[in-house]
XYZ file of C-alpha atoms in Angstrom:
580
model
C 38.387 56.418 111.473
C 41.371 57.209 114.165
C 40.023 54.191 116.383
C 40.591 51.610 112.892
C 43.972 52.981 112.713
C 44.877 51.999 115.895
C 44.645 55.214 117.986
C 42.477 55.581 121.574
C 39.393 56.692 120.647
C 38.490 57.983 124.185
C 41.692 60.590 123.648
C 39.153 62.442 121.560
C 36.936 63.249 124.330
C 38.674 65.955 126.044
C 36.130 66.835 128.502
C 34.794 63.503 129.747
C 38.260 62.231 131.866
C 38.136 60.093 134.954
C 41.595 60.217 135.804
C 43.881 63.994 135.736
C 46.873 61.701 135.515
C 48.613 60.976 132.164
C 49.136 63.045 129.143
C 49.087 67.230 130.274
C 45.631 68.330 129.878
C 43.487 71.635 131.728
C 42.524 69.782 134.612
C 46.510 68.719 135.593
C 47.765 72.322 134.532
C 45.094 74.440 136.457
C 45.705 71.854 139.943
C 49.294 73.052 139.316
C 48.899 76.619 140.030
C 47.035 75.631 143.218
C 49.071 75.791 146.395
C 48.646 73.059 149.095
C 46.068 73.613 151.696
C 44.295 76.498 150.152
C 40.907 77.285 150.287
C 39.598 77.251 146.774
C 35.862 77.807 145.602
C 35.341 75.485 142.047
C 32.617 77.051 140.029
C 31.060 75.240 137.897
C 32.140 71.687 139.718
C 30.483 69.378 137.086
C 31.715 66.284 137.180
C 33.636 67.008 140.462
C 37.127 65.452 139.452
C 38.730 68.914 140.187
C 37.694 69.164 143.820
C 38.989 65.502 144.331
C 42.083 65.689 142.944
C 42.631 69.564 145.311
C 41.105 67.339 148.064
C 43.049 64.262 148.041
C 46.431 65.338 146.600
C 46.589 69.165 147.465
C 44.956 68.535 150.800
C 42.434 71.882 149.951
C 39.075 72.750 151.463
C 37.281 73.082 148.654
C 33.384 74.546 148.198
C 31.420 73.577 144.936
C 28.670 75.552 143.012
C 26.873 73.984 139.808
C 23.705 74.051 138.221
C 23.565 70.404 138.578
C 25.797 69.244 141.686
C 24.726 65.746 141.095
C 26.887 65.059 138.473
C 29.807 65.111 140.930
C 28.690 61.925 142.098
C 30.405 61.790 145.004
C 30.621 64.881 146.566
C 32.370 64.028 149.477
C 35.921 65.932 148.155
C 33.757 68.980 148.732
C 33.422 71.484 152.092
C 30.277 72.483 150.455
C 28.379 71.904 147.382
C 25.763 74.335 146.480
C 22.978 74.058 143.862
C 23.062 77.336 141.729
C 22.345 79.209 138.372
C 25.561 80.671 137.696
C 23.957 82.529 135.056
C 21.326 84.614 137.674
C 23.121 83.842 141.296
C 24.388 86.370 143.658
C 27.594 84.645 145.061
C 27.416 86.361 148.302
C 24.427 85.311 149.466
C 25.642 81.587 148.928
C 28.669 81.771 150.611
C 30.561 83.786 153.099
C 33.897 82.911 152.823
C 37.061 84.744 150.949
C 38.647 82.264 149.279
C 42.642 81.665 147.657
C 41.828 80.766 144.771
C 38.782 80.875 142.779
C 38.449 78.324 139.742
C 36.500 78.338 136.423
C 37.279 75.965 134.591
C 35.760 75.654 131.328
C 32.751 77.725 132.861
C 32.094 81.075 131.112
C 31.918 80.181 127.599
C 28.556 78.731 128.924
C 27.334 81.629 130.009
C 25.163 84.379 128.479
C 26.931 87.595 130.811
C 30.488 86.616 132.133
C 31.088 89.998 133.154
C 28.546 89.266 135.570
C 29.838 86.410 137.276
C 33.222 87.626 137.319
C 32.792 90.969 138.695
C 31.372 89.475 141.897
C 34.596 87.615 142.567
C 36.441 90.429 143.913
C 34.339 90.297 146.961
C 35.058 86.286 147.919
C 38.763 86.966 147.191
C 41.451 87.196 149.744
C 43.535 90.136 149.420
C 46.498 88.861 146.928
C 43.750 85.993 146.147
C 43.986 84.096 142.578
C 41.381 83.748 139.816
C 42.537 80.359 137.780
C 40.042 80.066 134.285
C 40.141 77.350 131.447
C 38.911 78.628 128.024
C 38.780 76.861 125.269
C 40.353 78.465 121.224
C 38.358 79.142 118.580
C 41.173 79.573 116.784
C 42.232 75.999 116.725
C 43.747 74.974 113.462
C 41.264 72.267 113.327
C 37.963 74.076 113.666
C 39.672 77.068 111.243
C 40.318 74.228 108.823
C 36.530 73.297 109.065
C 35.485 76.767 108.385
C 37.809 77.020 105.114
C 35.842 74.057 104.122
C 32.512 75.996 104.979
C 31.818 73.612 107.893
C 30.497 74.698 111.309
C 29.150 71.764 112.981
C 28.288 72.240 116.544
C 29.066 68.662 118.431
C 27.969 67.251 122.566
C 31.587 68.265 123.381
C 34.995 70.190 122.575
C 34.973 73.957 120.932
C 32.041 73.758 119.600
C 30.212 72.288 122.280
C 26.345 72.608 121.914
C 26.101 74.450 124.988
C 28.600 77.313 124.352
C 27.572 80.665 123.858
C 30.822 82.477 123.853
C 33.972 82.177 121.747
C 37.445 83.662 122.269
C 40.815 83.698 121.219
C 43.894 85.058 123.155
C 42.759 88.754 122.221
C 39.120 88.934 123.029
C 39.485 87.084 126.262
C 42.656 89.956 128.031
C 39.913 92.213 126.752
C 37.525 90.776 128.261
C 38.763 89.837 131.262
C 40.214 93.816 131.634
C 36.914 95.019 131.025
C 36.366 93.385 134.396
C 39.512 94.864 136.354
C 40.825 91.519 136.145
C 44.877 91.635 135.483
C 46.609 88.592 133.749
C 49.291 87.315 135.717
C 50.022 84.388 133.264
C 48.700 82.722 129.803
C 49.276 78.708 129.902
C 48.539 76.811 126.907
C 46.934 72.776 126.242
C 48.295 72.421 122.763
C 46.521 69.177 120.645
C 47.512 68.139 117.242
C 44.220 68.485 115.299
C 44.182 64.269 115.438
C 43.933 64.028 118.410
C 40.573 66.350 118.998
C 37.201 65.806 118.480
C 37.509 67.085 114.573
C 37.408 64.737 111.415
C 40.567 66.650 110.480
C 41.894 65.905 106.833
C 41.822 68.599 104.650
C 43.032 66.785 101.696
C 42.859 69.901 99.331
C 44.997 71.742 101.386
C 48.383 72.201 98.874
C 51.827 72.075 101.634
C 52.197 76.044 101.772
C 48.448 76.460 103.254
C 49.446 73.974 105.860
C 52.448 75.738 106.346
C 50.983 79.061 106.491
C 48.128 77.251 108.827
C 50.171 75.939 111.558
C 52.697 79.305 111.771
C 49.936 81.271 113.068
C 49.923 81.932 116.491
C 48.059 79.908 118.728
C 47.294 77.697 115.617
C 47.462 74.306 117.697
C 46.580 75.545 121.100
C 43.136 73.910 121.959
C 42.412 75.672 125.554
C 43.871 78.647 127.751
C 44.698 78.608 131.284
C 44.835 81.665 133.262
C 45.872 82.696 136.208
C 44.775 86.342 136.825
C 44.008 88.410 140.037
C 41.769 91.891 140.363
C 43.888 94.911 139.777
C 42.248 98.047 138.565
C 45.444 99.468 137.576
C 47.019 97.003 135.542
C 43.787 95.797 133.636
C 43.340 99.568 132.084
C 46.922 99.328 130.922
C 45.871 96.382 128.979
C 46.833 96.979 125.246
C 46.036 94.508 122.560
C 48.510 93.687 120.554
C 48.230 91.386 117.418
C 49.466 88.014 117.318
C 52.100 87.324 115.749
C 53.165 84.389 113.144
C 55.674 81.814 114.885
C 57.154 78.466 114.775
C 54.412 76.264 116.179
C 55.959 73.742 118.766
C 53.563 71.058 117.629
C 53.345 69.837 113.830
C 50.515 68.540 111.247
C 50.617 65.557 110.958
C 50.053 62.061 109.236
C 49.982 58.740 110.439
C 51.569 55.411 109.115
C 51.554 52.108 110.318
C 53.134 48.706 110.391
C 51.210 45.246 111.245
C 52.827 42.208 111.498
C 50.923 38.651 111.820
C 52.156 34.867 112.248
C 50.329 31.772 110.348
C 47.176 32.390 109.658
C 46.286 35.005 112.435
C 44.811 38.402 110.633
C 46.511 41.289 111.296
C 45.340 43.479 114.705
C 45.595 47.068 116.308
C 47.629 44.379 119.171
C 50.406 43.462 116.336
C 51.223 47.098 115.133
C 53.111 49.854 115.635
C 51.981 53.200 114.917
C 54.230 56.530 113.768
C 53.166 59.894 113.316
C 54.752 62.117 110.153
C 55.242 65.381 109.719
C 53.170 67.397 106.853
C 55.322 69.710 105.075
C 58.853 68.104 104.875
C 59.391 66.368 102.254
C 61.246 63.344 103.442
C 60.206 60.817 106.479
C 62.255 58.588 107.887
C 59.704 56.767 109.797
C 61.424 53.734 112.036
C 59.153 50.858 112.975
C 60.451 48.741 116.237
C 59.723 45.299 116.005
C 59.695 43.073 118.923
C 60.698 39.557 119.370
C 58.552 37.127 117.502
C 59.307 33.491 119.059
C 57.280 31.692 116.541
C 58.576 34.331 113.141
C 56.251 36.118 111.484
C 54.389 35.576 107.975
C 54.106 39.035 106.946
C 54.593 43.071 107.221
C 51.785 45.161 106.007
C 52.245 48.706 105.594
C 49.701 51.276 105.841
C 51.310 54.434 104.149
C 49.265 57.311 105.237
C 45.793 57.617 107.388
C 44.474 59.850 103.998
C 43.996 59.746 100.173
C 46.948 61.424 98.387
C 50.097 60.963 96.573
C 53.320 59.521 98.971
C 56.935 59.086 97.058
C 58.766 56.020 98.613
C 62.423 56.465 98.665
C 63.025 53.342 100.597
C 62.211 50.613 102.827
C 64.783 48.513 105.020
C 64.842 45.572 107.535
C 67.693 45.754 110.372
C 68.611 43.070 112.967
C 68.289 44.416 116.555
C 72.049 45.107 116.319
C 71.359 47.150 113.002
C 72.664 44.468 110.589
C 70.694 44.823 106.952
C 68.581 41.709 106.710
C 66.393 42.794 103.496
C 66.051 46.588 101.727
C 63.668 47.528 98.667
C 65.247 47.727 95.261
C 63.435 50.578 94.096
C 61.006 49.478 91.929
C 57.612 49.891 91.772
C 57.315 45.894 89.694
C 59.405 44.345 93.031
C 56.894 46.647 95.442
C 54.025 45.027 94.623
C 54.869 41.887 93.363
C 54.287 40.010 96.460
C 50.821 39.753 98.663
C 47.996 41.510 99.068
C 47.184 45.017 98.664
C 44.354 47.562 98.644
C 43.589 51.340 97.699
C 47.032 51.640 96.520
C 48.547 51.485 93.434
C 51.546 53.164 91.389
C 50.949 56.739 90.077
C 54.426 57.281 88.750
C 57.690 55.660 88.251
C 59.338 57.624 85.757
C 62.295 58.870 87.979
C 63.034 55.141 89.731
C 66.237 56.266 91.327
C 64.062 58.227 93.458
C 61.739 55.977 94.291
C 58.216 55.000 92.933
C 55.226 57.745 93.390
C 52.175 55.320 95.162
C 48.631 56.801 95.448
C 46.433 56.196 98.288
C 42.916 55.874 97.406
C 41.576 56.066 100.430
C 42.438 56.514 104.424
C 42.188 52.809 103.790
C 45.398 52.144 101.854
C 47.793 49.326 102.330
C 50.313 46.655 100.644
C 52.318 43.798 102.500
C 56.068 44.262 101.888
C 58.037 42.029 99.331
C 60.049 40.515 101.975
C 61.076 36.700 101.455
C 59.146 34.280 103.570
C 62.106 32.342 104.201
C 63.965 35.597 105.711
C 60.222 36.523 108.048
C 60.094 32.694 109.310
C 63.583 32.879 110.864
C 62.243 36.601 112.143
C 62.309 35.956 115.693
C 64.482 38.460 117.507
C 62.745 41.518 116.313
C 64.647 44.615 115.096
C 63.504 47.912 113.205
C 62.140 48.259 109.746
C 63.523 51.714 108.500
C 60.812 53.791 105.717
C 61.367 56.896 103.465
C 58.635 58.512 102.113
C 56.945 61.929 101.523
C 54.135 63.460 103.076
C 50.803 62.725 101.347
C 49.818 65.413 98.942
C 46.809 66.030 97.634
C 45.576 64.937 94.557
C 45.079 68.514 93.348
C 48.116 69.844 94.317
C 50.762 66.988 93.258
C 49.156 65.105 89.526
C 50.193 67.537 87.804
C 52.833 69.728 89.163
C 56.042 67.197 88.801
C 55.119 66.142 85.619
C 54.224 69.606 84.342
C 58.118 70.666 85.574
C 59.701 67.682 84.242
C 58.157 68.911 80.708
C 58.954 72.700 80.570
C 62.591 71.980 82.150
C 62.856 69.205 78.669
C 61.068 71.970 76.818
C 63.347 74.416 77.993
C 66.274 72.508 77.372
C 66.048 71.720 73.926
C 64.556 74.873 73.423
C 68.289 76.157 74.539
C 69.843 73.549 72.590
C 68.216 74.368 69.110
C 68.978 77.739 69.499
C 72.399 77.245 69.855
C 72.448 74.482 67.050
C 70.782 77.053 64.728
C 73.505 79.882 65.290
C 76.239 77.116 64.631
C 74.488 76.724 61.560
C 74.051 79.840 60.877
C 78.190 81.150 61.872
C 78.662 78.385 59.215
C 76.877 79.497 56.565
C 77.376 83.058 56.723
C 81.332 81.882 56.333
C 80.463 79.473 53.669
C 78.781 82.078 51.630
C 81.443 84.580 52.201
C 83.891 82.102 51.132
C 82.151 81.461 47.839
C 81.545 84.826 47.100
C 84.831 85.663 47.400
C 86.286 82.759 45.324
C 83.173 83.389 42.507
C 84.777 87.488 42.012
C 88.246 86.309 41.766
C 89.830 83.189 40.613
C 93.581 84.005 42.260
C 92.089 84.881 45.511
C 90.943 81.225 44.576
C 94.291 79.565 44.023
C 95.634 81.733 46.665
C 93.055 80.150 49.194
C 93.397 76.717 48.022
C 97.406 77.275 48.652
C 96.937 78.684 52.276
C 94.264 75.501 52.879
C 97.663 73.642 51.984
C 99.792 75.204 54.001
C 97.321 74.990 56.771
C 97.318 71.436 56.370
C 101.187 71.008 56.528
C 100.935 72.908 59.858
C 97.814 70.696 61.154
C 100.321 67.764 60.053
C 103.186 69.508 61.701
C 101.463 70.088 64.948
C 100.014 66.994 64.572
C 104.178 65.470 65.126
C 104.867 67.399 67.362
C 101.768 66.619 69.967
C 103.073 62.670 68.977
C 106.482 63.369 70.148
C 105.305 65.232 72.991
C 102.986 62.023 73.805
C 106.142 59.785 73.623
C 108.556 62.215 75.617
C 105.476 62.312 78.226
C 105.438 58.599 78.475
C 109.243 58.595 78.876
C 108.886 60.893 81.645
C 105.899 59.172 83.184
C 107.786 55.585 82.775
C 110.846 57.516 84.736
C 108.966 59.251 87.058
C 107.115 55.202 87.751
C 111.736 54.156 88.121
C 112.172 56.838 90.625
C 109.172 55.999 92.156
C 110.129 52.530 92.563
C 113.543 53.144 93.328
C 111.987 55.557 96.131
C 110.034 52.711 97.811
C 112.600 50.498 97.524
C 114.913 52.384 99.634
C 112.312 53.452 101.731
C 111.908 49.712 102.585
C 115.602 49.244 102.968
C 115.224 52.604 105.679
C 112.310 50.669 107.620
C 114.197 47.409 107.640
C 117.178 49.005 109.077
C 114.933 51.295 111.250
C 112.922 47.506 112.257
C 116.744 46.047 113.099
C 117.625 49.235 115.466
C 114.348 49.181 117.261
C 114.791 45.207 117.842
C 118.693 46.171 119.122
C 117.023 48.828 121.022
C 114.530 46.681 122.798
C 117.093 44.112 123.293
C 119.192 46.776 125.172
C 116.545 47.653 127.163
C 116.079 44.601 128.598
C 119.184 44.059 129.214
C 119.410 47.695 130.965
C 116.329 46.425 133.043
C 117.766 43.537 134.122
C 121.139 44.922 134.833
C 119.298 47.924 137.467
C 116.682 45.329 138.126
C 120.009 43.627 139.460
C 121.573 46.858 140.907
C 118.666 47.838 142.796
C 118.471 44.253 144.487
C 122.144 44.564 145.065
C 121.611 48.593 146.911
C 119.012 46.514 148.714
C 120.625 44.197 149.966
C 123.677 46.303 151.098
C 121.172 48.835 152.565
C 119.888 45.909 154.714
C 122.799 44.955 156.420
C 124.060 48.611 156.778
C 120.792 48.700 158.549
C 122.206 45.527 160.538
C 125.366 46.751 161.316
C 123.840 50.089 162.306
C 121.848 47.985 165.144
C 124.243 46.229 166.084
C 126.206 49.341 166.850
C 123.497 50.935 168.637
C 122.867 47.941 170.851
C 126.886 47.953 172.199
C 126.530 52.119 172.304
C 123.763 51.292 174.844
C 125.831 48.442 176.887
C 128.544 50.936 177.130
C 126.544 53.598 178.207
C 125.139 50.983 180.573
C 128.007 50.315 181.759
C 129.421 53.709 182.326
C 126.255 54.573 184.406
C 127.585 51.010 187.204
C 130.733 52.636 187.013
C 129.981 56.227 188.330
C 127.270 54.777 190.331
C 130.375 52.686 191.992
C 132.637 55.694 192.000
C 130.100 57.993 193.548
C 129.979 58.773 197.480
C 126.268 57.011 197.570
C 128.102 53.971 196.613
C 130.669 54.259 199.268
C 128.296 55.464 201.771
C 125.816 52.204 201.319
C 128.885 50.498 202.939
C 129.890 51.765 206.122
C 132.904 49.109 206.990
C 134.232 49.617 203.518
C 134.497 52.941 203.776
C 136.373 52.660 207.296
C 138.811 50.294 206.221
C 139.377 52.153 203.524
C 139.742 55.161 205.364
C 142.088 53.635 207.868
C 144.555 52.175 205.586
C 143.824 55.885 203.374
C 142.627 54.488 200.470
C 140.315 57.516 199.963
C 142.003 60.512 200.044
């Protein structure tokens, strides 16, 4: 059934993998806890994809022992890979190694003793060396499910694999595993929806509060353990088993709906559809649908509601553009919601509350109808874009037939019930004041008269009050009509204020620029003083340096070094005593 609705069939088969890459799964997790270049003994090797992913990624040495070592195929990842009954062998006189880590994966649920097997691993352990197990849960939602329905159906694979002899949950297996000194270092978890395992999962009769109740428990969804564990004595006596606990499961049930779109005459195809998995137990879905880019438009959208029989409410269904422009919504009807193309296993069940959408039934796991959508608006459908659903979760036939209907009626019932018996004590006020009227008028005629001239004056007052709640209409109005002057007297002089307030801020701009130019002007004025201050200032320091030059000839000239550089000078001078 999941393979026609356009999911992988082969993501059923959670033992037979060929590749560890991909979605998380046991094989991926326990290589995790696996340090580079250890030396790991894999018991129970089957198909040998462990050892070559340790091998080629982890770069381990890695020894193998199976019952049948030829379904490794090739067993070139592995050191050594031993023939062996695990169920009779003694390990030790296989192998003579200690070892970093010792593997099991998915290995003693096949086996008669366990406690056997694992008690020998102490001895082909490194001190501080790692035991690393994959178990699979019995207490899978999915297999639980089967047993509510009084199914036990062993299968060639998954937790109920023909060949399994032992079953465990998170509490047997720590008890187990302490029984054998074996301490639990860490609990991982592979968590699968119950679609997605080997189980023909759809337990239709199941009302939204089982499910509920089904998927809180704890460990509900969790499909295998991983553990990483070592031998200590110590800790594995302290082991105390506590009871799990209900808690919010990380994974939902689920539902699945689809959209297929074709073009011409082409049938619709798993390859034209888009798949989206629902949540069981909320009562709204907004399921969106991405479209992609149809060159040649498309003919038609089919919807398939739900992958099960059962009641879904649709709320509403919308086309958007790829920039989230509404091309086309649903009205809301269930005579518009069929009206156009084919459809099968699905019909209306109830449209009595229409602005809530139209109650369809599913018939089958079959169930689908091609949207109402205008052919004109699908053949110019070429960009893609989303198509936006709201629906409920399928319920059960059982659960849902009668239960709206059945609250619609006592909530009427209860209503007029409430309604009737306030009518009748009206009715009754009344007549008990009626009769006690007439009574009193019967015994006594001027009570009568005296009554009938109080009614009168009553009615003079009613017609009194009656003026005054005029007048105070009319002096309301007044004051309302007023109020609307003042009002408009208000705005008007508002205006006036912004008009004058407009004219200051145009005189303000106006001096503004005229302040901008008028420093823009200063500033090149400052500038172009500073510059030839600047000039001037050179020029000054240039003649400051020829005088200075200057001065420097003249003592040079004055100075005895002069005088002396000049011998006949400096006689003549002498002579005729010109130098003192």
């Amino acid at each position: 059934m999941m393979q026609e609705r356009g999911l992988d069939s082969d993501s059923r088969h959670i033992y037979q993998r060929t590749d560890v890459s991909g979605e998380r799964n046991s094989i991926q997790v326990i290589c995790d806890k696996v340090q580079p270049e250890s030396l790991v003994l894999d018991l129970g090797s089957g198909s040998g994809l462990l050892g070559q992913y340790l091998h080629t990624q982890k770069h381990c040495i890695v020894d193998g022992i199976d019952q049948y070592p030829e379904q490794a195929g090739d067993s070139a990842h592995y050191r050594n890979l031993l023939r062996a009954d695990l169920e009779t062998v003694e390990l030790a006189t296989l192998v003579s190694d200690q070892y970093d880590v010792i593997v099991c994966a998915d290995l003693i649920e096949h086996l008669k003793q366990p406690e056997k097997l694992l008690g020998q691993l102490n001895e082909l352990l490194k001190p501080g060396g790692r035991l690393v197990l994959s178990i699979p849960n019995v207490a899978h939602i999915a297999l639980v499910s089967d047993l509510i329905e009084g199914i036990f159906e062993y299968r060639q694979e998954g937790l109920l694999d023909a060949t399994h002899l032992r079953f465990y949950t998170r509490a047997s297996l720590s008890r187990m595993l302490s029984t054998c000194g074996i301490a639990i270092n860490d609990i991982d978890t592979i968590e699968l929806d119950p679609r997605e395992t080997e189980f023909e999962y759809c337990p239709d009769s199941f009302s939204p509060g089982l499910y509920d109740l089904l998927a809180s428990r704890a460990d509900s969804l969790t499909y295998q353990f991983i553990v990483d564990a070592e031998f200590d004595q110590n800790r594995a006596e302290q082991y105390q088993e506590t009871k799990p606990s209900a808690g919010e499961s990380p994974v939902h049930l689920s539902f699945l709906t689809q959209l297929y779109w074709r073009s011409g005459t082409d049938d619709y195809s798993d390859a034209r559809s888009e798949s989206a998995i629902g949540k069981i137990g909320e009562e709204k879905q907004h399921i969106v649908f991405s479209l992609p880019k149809l060159p040649n438009g498309c003919a038609a959208l089919r919807l398939d509601i739900t992958d099960r029989p059962g009641y879904v409410r649709i709320e509403s269904i919308r086309l958007l553009s790829p920039i989230d422009t509404l091309l086309w919504q649903w009205e809301g009807d269930a005579q518009s919601l069929f009206a156009f193309g084919h459809r099968q296993g699905v019909g209306v069940a109830d449209n009595t509350s229409a602005e809530h959408g139209v109650v369809v039934l599913a018939n089958s796991a079959e169930g689908f109808f091609e949207l109402p959508i205008p052919a004109s608006l699908l053949n110019d459908f070429t960009d893609g874009g989303t198509l936006e659903v709201v629906h409920s979760f399928p319920m059960s036939a059982d659960y849902m037939a009668l239960s709206p209907r059945l609250t619609e009626i006592y909530d009427r019932q209860t209503q007029q019930i409430d309604h009737l018996t306030k009518r009748i004590e009206t009715l009754n006020s009344q007549l008990a004041l009626s009769d006690a009227r007439r009574k009193s008028q019967d015994s006594n005629p001027g009570q009568r008269e005296e009554l009938i001239i109080n009614q009168q004056h009553e009615i003079e007052e009613l017609k009194h009050l009656t003026e005054l709640q005029i007048q105070q209409i009319l002096e309301r109005e007044q004051l309302i009509e007023e109020r609307d002057h003042w009002l408009l007297e208000k705005q008007d002089r508002a205006e006036r204020q912004y008009q004058k307030m407009q004219h200051m801020e145009d005189l303000m701009k106006k001096h503004h620029i005229d302040i901008t130019q008028r420093t823009s002007q200063v500033e090149s004025r400052e500038q172009t003083i500073g510059q030839e201050l600047q000039t001037r200032d050179d020029s000054i320091t240039d003649l400051h340096r020829e005088i200075e030059s200057l001065q420097e000839r003249l003592q040079y000239q004055m100075s005895m070094t002069f005088w002396l550089s000049r011998p006949l000078i400096f006689v003549r001078d002498r002579f005729f005593n010109k130098i003192p």
